[in-house]
Amino acid sequence: MQTFLELSAKYVYEKYKENISDLCIVLPSRRASFFFKNALAQAATEPIWSPEVSAMEDFICRLAKTDVLEPINLQLELYDLMREQDPTLDFDQFVTWAATLLDDFSRIDQNLVNTGKLFEYLGEAKALERWDPKFLGKEFSPTMRKYFSLWDNIEKTYHNLKKHLLEKKQAYTGMAFRKVADNIDSIAKESDCAQYIFIGLNALTASEEKIIKTLLKHEKAEVLFDSDDFYMEENTPNRAGSFLRKYKSTWKLPEWRWQQNLLLTDEKEINVIGVANASMQGKLAGQLLQEIRKQDKYAQVAIVLPDETLLLPVLHSIPENIPSYNVTMGLNFNGTPLFNLIDLLFEVHLTGITQLQESGYKVYQYHHLSVTKLLTHPFIRRYELYLNDQPEQAKYHGMIQQVLDKIVEDNKVMVSAQELLNLGQQHPLFEVLFKTWRDCDDIIASMYRLIELLREVYSHGHNTIETEYLYIFYTLVKRLDTIFDCREHKISVRSFRKFLYELIASTRLPFSGEPIADLQIMGMLETRALDFENLIILSVNENTLPAPKRHQSLMPYDVLREFGLPTYSETEGATAYNFYRLLQRAKRVNLLYVLPSDTYGSGEKSRFILQLQNDLALRNSNIKFRDMTAAVEQKKTREYNEEILIEKDAQTIEQFKKELQRGLYPSHLNMYINCSLQYYFTRIAKMQEVEEVEEQLGADKFGTLVHQVLEDFFREFEQTGKPIESADVESMLTQLPGQVKMEFSRVTRGAVPERGMNRLLYKVAVQVLEKYLQNLLYSDELPLYVLRLEETLSATLPVQVGDEEVLVRIAGKADRIDLTGHDLRVIDYKTGKVEPGQLKVKPEEVELQFTTDPKYDKARQLWLYQYVLQRTLKEQPETILRNAQHVVPWSIQPHSGILSFRNLDAGVMSSEFNFTEADGATPKDFIVASETLLSDFVRRMLDPEEPIRKTNDLEVCQWCPYRGICAR
């Protein structure tokens, strides 16, 4: 295969052999320039002095003889000039559109736009001619006036910026292009170049066109294009040849070099392969490369990545038997772990808030999630390991984990900078990460110190890639340090981040490799003018190849079209040309795309694939076109057993017995009935939930809050034995808001009820308790004797299991035991809604369902409370009736009840347990019947034939902490 550059090199050598060193050769990119030099060396039959070979942009900048400034320097210059027009311009707002405006200026100059007419067209008067707001029924608003005044200021700033840069012999890219285009006649006459040869160009700007056409007019230039009949046909809808067709028809070249007919005649194998997700493309690219190398050990292959984020997956998939390859694109710094660390550091400082303390001082506070993410970053964890290995730093060993544990332990939703410094014992790392930034000098100083701390870690051992990250990041910070005067520019953290991220976005980690290796891994733009027999192109999806239609200009679309400025239409045309030109000489093409799904990188099949399938492949019978889908081959498959069964062996049964001896509480009973596996994880395996910081009051904490407030109010009456009277309830109502606020802070370990969802929950708690106390005030329950609060009642039940008697402790922790009249009540508070119907138990269902059906959970709770209450009254009445000396024990009627704070109108709801004998009519003693049911339940728990299994009721799983284990 003869490549385009080989064809061009041979032509140039043969035609200009005598004065070849006096030529100036211009190509689309530096990569193409290098390949051309190599092709020219191959074409030369004898040693020669190389001509001057350069990329188009380098060529223009050299002719302009000016320094092209970096975008950040230009933005600062631009801001100073715009402040002259609008002194109120906010810097933070300015940086959001400054880069786009500079790009607009550059495009305006590159395309030689008449700026007088452009800004007049953008001005108020002309805009109103095109679209009159009054005609549309709208008033000319202040916002519209502000928009037009901005463009008036921009016009003045444009001219001032150019004047300012010219005085210092500086320029932005477009300005350099315009300068060369304006002076190309004199440059052509005075140039040392005998001839300018432009090779493989496409999608030229107006300034580039003028430069080339002027040189052609002076007979100082020759242009070599790479085109194909397929997209050069007249009236073809294919955009790939849109620029070249225009040049061919308007430039009046003596001869068009070259137009071949390769796409419509050559033999090609085109494989279109759909894959399940974006990262899978890298793996498949490695397999395709292996196949190509099996057929031809020295085959030239290009892996083209329109999506640069796939570089690492591709590199990891290259077979080990391919030792040499060249990566032309470099690794985007955005994809490195160090960038992620810097991003988290900015997140900490940008999401922090200043809070006014009672002392009157403002304290800077950070959100716990941002702090946790930063302290668990791999670089910081690696630093902790390094610190732990330093004997002289013993007091700092385990410091980072201790800080993380303390944040959770104290439930710190917001952590002040000073608290973090104190928790970190003023260690330099904590000062770097959490000390408040006052200006960009502080940011830069923190970055330098962070780099130095991490350098200590990674300078030892084989950490080449990490030290490279740190070095490149150091150079970026150094550049910003030299550009900014923080006191003068007053740059905020947000603006500094934007400038830093702009630098990072354009920064690549270079790879060292053999530039002309047989395997090239490159981006789409780097393929310009290059040819390869074997191609593997990834991400051939819409919105990747071609890129999405984005309007990247401050100017409206109609203005761009009116003045011939590039839009997404021209960008798509240039992309189409790069794609089809790459296919012209290729023999084997693999196009990978992600199948439509909801995964990252997925989307529609690219239009280029559809054009190949429905146009080119049909017109060229020598093309072997195959549309395939990649399948993942699973060598080993393990069947997933959805059921989780744990057999009750002797050891497990022994653990169950010990747990029953410790206490069978209503919650344990219901948990086992709902899901025996959850009971096993909680009570037997003792698997603990991971503690997390709770930002708002959860349902459990809300319940605790309500319980605690009532306990605070009632505790005095429990201790003194005095009954609660109407006056006492009125006093409670007066104290209620303050009491709830105090308990709120205590229950949530410091969270304040003044903000967000917590404020709503605080209001709900006050409202609920206020309604309860109001109901109590006007009820016939007063006077109310509080006998016990948060008291655990228990009774021992001997159960015969086989040959062994197991002593089971039946227990229940009562929220309140009180006496109203002769009714002794054990009361359980519920913050959820409970209806009386949920507490009814049909006598005929007791035997079969009462201890097996989850729907009776609340009735079972009351049943156990009533059982232990009656047993206690029978065996040790003094433990309960200490404050009830005014009534005789035999007159007391014991009950158990639920007080639902979401159904307060129902009062204390009880359940009737009408146990009967087998005939269904004869009443059965409550304690005897209860002990029979409990004994049967205990025997079932200890039955080795009944395994532990997960529930089939998914509602039970909804709030279960172990649902991940069960794949629920």
mmCIF file of N, CA and C in Angstrom, residues 911-953:
data_model
loop_
_atom_site.group_PDB
_atom_site.id
_atom_site.type_symbol
_atom_site.label_atom_id
_atom_site.label_comp_id
_atom_site.label_asym_id
_atom_site.label_seq_id
_atom_site.Cartn_x
_atom_site.Cartn_y
_atom_site.Cartn_z
ATOM 1 N N SER A 911 -55.811 -4.663 72.976
ATOM 2 C CA SER A 911 -56.193 -5.849 72.215
ATOM 3 C C SER A 911 -56.833 -6.852 73.173
ATOM 4 N N GLU A 912 -57.888 -7.515 72.698
ATOM 5 C CA GLU A 912 -58.566 -8.532 73.511
ATOM 6 C C GLU A 912 -58.022 -9.915 73.141
ATOM 7 N N PHE A 913 -57.522 -10.623 74.127
ATOM 8 C CA PHE A 913 -56.982 -11.958 73.880
ATOM 9 C C PHE A 913 -57.941 -12.994 74.496
ATOM 10 N N ASN A 914 -58.933 -13.377 73.705
ATOM 11 C CA ASN A 914 -59.953 -14.325 74.171
ATOM 12 C C ASN A 914 -59.542 -15.748 73.799
ATOM 13 N N PHE A 915 -58.594 -16.277 74.558
ATOM 14 C CA PHE A 915 -58.126 -17.634 74.286
ATOM 15 C C PHE A 915 -59.179 -18.640 74.750
ATOM 16 N N THR A 916 -59.360 -19.669 73.920
ATOM 17 C CA THR A 916 -60.373 -20.702 74.242
ATOM 18 C C THR A 916 -59.769 -22.090 74.162
ATOM 19 N N GLU A 917 -60.506 -23.055 74.765
ATOM 20 C CA GLU A 917 -60.086 -24.456 74.680
ATOM 21 C C GLU A 917 -60.325 -24.974 73.266
ATOM 22 N N ALA A 918 -60.020 -26.243 73.063
ATOM 23 C CA ALA A 918 -60.133 -26.849 71.727
ATOM 24 C C ALA A 918 -61.549 -26.801 71.179
ATOM 25 N N ASP A 919 -62.551 -26.762 72.103
ATOM 26 C CA ASP A 919 -63.936 -26.754 71.612
ATOM 27 C C ASP A 919 -64.342 -25.394 71.042
ATOM 28 N N GLY A 920 -63.478 -24.365 71.251
ATOM 29 C CA GLY A 920 -63.758 -23.044 70.697
ATOM 30 C C GLY A 920 -64.743 -22.240 71.510
ATOM 31 N N ALA A 921 -65.225 -22.754 72.640
ATOM 32 C CA ALA A 921 -66.236 -22.036 73.431
ATOM 33 C C ALA A 921 -65.775 -21.805 74.864
ATOM 34 N N THR A 922 -65.097 -22.784 75.436
ATOM 35 C CA THR A 922 -64.678 -22.674 76.837
ATOM 36 C C THR A 922 -63.489 -21.721 76.954
ATOM 37 N N PRO A 923 -63.609 -20.658 77.780
ATOM 38 C CA PRO A 923 -62.478 -19.723 77.951
ATOM 39 C C PRO A 923 -61.277 -20.427 78.569
ATOM 40 N N LYS A 924 -60.113 -19.994 78.155
ATOM 41 C CA LYS A 924 -58.873 -20.591 78.645
ATOM 42 C C LYS A 924 -58.093 -19.527 79.412
ATOM 43 N N ASP A 925 -57.460 -19.923 80.508
ATOM 44 C CA ASP A 925 -56.686 -18.980 81.299
ATOM 45 C C ASP A 925 -55.626 -18.304 80.418
ATOM 46 N N PHE A 926 -55.518 -16.975 80.553
ATOM 47 C CA PHE A 926 -54.613 -16.197 79.690
ATOM 48 C C PHE A 926 -53.169 -16.651 79.840
ATOM 49 N N ILE A 927 -52.694 -16.802 81.071
ATOM 50 C CA ILE A 927 -51.286 -17.167 81.279
ATOM 51 C C ILE A 927 -51.017 -18.578 80.770
ATOM 52 N N VAL A 928 -51.914 -19.506 81.041
ATOM 53 C CA VAL A 928 -51.734 -20.899 80.583
ATOM 54 C C VAL A 928 -51.703 -20.956 79.058
ATOM 55 N N ALA A 929 -52.666 -20.261 78.427
ATOM 56 C CA ALA A 929 -52.736 -20.257 76.954
ATOM 57 C C ALA A 929 -51.489 -19.607 76.354
ATOM 58 N N SER A 930 -51.034 -18.497 76.982
ATOM 59 C CA SER A 930 -49.843 -17.799 76.476
ATOM 60 C C SER A 930 -48.612 -18.682 76.579
ATOM 61 N N GLU A 931 -48.463 -19.399 77.685
ATOM 62 C CA GLU A 931 -47.284 -20.245 77.869
ATOM 63 C C GLU A 931 -47.282 -21.421 76.904
ATOM 64 N N THR A 932 -48.475 -21.882 76.553
ATOM 65 C CA THR A 932 -48.564 -22.958 75.551
ATOM 66 C C THR A 932 -48.070 -22.450 74.198
ATOM 67 N N LEU A 933 -48.549 -21.269 73.805
ATOM 68 C CA LEU A 933 -48.126 -20.675 72.529
ATOM 69 C C LEU A 933 -46.629 -20.388 72.521
ATOM 70 N N LEU A 934 -46.119 -19.828 73.618
ATOM 71 C CA LEU A 934 -44.691 -19.497 73.688
ATOM 72 C C LEU A 934 -43.836 -20.750 73.666
ATOM 73 N N SER A 935 -44.269 -21.789 74.347
ATOM 74 C CA SER A 935 -43.503 -23.049 74.357
ATOM 75 C C SER A 935 -43.423 -23.638 72.957
ATOM 76 N N ASP A 936 -44.557 -23.629 72.245
ATOM 77 C CA ASP A 936 -44.563 -24.148 70.866
ATOM 78 C C ASP A 936 -43.614 -23.325 69.980
ATOM 79 N N PHE A 937 -43.627 -22.002 70.170
ATOM 80 C CA PHE A 937 -42.759 -21.128 69.366
ATOM 81 C C PHE A 937 -41.283 -21.413 69.651
ATOM 82 N N VAL A 938 -40.938 -21.554 70.931
ATOM 83 C CA VAL A 938 -39.555 -21.834 71.309
ATOM 84 C C VAL A 938 -39.102 -23.173 70.725
ATOM 85 N N ARG A 939 -39.981 -24.199 70.794
ATOM 86 C CA ARG A 939 -39.611 -25.508 70.230
ATOM 87 C C ARG A 939 -39.382 -25.408 68.726
ATOM 88 N N ARG A 940 -40.160 -24.524 68.074
ATOM 89 C CA ARG A 940 -39.987 -24.348 66.618
ATOM 90 C C ARG A 940 -38.637 -23.670 66.319
ATOM 91 N N MET A 941 -38.286 -22.698 67.179
ATOM 92 C CA MET A 941 -36.990 -22.024 67.004
ATOM 93 C C MET A 941 -35.830 -22.999 67.147
ATOM 94 N N LEU A 942 -35.983 -23.959 68.047
ATOM 95 C CA LEU A 942 -34.890 -24.888 68.340
ATOM 96 C C LEU A 942 -34.994 -26.191 67.555
ATOM 97 N N ASP A 943 -35.913 -26.245 66.599
ATOM 98 C CA ASP A 943 -36.113 -27.460 65.802
ATOM 99 C C ASP A 943 -35.056 -27.542 64.706
ATOM 100 N N PRO A 944 -34.161 -28.552 64.756
ATOM 101 C CA PRO A 944 -33.104 -28.661 63.727
ATOM 102 C C PRO A 944 -33.656 -28.959 62.340
ATOM 103 N N GLU A 945 -34.894 -29.441 62.254
ATOM 104 C CA GLU A 945 -35.485 -29.752 60.951
ATOM 105 C C GLU A 945 -36.026 -28.505 60.254
ATOM 106 N N GLU A 946 -36.140 -27.401 60.981
ATOM 107 C CA GLU A 946 -36.660 -26.158 60.385
ATOM 108 C C GLU A 946 -35.492 -25.197 60.176
ATOM 109 N N PRO A 947 -34.933 -25.103 58.953
ATOM 110 C CA PRO A 947 -33.737 -24.278 58.725
ATOM 111 C C PRO A 947 -34.038 -22.775 58.816
ATOM 112 N N ILE A 948 -32.969 -22.005 58.949
ATOM 113 C CA ILE A 948 -33.076 -20.541 58.926
ATOM 114 C C ILE A 948 -33.096 -20.119 57.465
ATOM 115 N N ARG A 949 -34.064 -19.306 57.070
ATOM 116 C CA ARG A 949 -34.171 -18.896 55.665
ATOM 117 C C ARG A 949 -34.647 -17.449 55.564
ATOM 118 N N LYS A 950 -34.376 -16.859 54.402
ATOM 119 C CA LYS A 950 -34.824 -15.469 54.216
ATOM 120 C C LYS A 950 -36.298 -15.450 53.833
ATOM 121 N N THR A 951 -36.934 -14.342 54.166
ATOM 122 C CA THR A 951 -38.362 -14.191 53.907
ATOM 123 C C THR A 951 -38.640 -13.990 52.417
ATOM 124 N N ASN A 952 -39.847 -14.299 52.019
ATOM 125 C CA ASN A 952 -40.281 -14.020 50.638
ATOM 126 C C ASN A 952 -41.083 -12.722 50.550
ATOM 127 N N ASP A 953 -41.303 -12.093 51.710
ATOM 128 C CA ASP A 953 -42.070 -10.849 51.751
ATOM 129 C C ASP A 953 -41.103 -9.674 51.568
#
